[in-house]
Coordinates of C-alpha atoms in Angstrom, one line a residue:
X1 CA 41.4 -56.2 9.4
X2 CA 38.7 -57.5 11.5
X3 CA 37.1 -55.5 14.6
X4 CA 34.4 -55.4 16.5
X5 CA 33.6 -52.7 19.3
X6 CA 32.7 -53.5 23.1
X7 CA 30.1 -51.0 23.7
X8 CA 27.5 -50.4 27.0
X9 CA 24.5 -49.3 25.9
X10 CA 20.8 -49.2 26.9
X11 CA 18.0 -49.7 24.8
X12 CA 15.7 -46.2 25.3
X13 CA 12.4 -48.3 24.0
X14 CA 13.2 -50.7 26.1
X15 CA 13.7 -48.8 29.3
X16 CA 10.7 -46.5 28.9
X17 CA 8.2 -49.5 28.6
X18 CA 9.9 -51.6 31.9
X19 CA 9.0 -48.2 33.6
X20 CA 5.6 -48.1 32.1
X21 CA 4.6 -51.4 32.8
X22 CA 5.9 -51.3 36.7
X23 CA 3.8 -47.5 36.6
X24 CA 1.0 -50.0 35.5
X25 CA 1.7 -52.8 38.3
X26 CA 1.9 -50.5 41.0
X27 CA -1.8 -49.2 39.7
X28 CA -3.1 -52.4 40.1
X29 CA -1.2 -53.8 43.5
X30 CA -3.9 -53.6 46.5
X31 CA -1.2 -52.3 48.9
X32 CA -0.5 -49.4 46.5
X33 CA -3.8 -48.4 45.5
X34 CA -4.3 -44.8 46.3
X35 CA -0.8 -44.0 47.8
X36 CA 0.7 -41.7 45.6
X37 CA 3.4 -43.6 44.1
X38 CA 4.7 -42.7 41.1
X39 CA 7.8 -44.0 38.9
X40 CA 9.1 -41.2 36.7
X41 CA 11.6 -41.2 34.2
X42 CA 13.8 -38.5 32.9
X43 CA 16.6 -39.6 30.6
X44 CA 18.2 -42.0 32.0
X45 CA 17.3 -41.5 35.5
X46 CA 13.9 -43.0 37.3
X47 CA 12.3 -41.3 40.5
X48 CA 10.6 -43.2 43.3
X49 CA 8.4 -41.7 45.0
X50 CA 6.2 -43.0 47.9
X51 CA 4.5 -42.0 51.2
X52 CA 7.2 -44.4 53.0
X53 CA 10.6 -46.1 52.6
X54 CA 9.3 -49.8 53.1
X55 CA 7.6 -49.3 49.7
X56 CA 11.0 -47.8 48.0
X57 CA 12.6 -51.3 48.5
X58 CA 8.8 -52.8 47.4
X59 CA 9.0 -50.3 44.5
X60 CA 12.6 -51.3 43.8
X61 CA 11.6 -55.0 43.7
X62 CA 8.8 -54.1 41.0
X63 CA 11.3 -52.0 38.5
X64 CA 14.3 -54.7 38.9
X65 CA 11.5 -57.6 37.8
X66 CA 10.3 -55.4 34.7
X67 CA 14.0 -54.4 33.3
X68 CA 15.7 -57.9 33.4
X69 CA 12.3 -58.8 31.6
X70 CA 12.9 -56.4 29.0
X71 CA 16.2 -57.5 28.7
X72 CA 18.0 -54.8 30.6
X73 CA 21.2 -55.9 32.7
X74 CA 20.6 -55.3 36.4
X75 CA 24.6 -54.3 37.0
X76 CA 24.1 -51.2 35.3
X77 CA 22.0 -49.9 37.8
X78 CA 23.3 -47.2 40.0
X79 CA 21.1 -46.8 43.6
X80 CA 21.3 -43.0 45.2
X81 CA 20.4 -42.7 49.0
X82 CA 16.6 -42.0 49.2
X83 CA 15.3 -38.6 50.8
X84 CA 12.9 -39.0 53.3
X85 CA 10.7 -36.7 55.2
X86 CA 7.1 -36.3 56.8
X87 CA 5.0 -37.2 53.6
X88 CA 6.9 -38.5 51.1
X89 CA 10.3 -40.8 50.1
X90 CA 12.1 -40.3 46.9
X91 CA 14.4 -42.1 45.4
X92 CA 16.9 -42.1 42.2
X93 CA 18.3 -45.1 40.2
X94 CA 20.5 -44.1 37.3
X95 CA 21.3 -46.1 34.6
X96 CA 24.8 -46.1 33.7
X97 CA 25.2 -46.4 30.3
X98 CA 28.7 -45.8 27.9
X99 CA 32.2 -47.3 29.1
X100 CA 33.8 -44.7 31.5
X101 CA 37.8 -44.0 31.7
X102 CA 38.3 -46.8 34.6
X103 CA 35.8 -49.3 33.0
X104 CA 37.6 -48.9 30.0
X105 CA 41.1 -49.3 31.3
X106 CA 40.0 -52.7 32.9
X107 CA 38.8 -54.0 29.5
X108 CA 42.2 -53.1 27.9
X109 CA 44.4 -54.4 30.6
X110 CA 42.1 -58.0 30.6
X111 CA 42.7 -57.8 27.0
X112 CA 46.9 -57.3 27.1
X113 CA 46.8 -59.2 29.6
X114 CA 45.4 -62.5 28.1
X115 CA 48.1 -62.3 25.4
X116 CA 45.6 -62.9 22.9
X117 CA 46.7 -61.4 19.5
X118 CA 44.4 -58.3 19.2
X119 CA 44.7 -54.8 19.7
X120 CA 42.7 -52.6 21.7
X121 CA 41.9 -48.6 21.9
X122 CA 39.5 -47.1 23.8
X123 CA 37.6 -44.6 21.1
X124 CA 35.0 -42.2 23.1
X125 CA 33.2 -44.6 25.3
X126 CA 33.2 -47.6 23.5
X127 CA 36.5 -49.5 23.1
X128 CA 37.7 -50.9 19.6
X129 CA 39.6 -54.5 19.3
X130 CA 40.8 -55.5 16.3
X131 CA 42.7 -58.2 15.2
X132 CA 44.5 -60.5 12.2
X133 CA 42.2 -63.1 13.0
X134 CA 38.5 -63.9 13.3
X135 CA 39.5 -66.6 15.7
X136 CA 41.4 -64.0 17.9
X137 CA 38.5 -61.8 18.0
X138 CA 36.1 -64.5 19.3
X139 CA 38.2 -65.3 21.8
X140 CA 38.4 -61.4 22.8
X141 CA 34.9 -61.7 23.3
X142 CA 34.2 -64.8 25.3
X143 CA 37.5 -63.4 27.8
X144 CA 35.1 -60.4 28.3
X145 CA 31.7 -62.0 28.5
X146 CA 33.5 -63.9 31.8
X147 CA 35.2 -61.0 33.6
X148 CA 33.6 -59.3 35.9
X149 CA 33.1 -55.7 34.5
X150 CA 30.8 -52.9 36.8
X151 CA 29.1 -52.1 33.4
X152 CA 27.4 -54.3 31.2
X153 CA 28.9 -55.0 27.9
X154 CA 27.6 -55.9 24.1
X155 CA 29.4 -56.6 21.4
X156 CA 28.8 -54.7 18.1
X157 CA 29.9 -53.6 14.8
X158 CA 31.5 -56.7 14.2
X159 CA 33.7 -56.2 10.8
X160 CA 35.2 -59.3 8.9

């Protein structure tokens, strides 16, 4: 029986050099020279940290431009409040990555809802569909690509 799983993943390679080439753009920007600022990443989390919060948002600007370069959907980034004091501003943006409980409900009721012929099960966080027909399965996954999901989604592991 064909399947294919609806996955929301993020390339680690990927992530770590958008991160080292805005580390490298913020070496070279006049306004940043000698500041302090630093991108660091830890997992899938990536510290701010500047002398101010104007250059947070400037900051913020920089790593939005380098992921969507590198190919890394902008939706799955999740913004925490900054932390600011006398000397410095910090930030956090996590990357959400894997299809939560909720996100995972909404992409089986848009699938039972469509009354497309498949079957869907969330497995872990990914979420299987499977169905009689190649046809069905393609039509699974262009219903998805147009709904509006919070998380990204790929499509992998298709099976014939």
């Amino acid at each position: 029986m064909p399947s294919f799983d609806v996955v929301s993943e993020i390339d680690r390679h990927e992530l770590t050099n958008a991160v080292d080439q805005a580390s490298r753009e913020l070496s070279q920007r006049f306004d940043f020279k000698d500041t302090g600022a630093t991108f660091v990443l830890e997992d899938t989390t990536v510290t701010m940290s500047a002398p101010a919060e104007f250059q947070l948002k400037q900051m913020l600007e920089i790593l939005k431009l380098k992921l969507a370069k590198r190919g890394i959907d902008l939706t799955c980034l999740e913004l925490k409040d900054p932390i600011v004091n006398l000397a410095t501003a910090k930030q956090q943006v996590l990357l959400r990555h894997g299809i939560d409980q909720d996100a995972g409900r909404k992409v089986l009721r848009a699938i039972k809802d469509s009354k497309l012929k498949v079957q869907a099960q969330m497995q872990g966080d990914k979420v299987r569909v499977s169905g009689k027909k190649r046809d069905d399965l393609q039509e699974a996954i262009a219903l998805l690509r147009k709904g509006g999901f919070e998380v990204p989604l790929q499509f992998n592991n298709f099976r014939d």
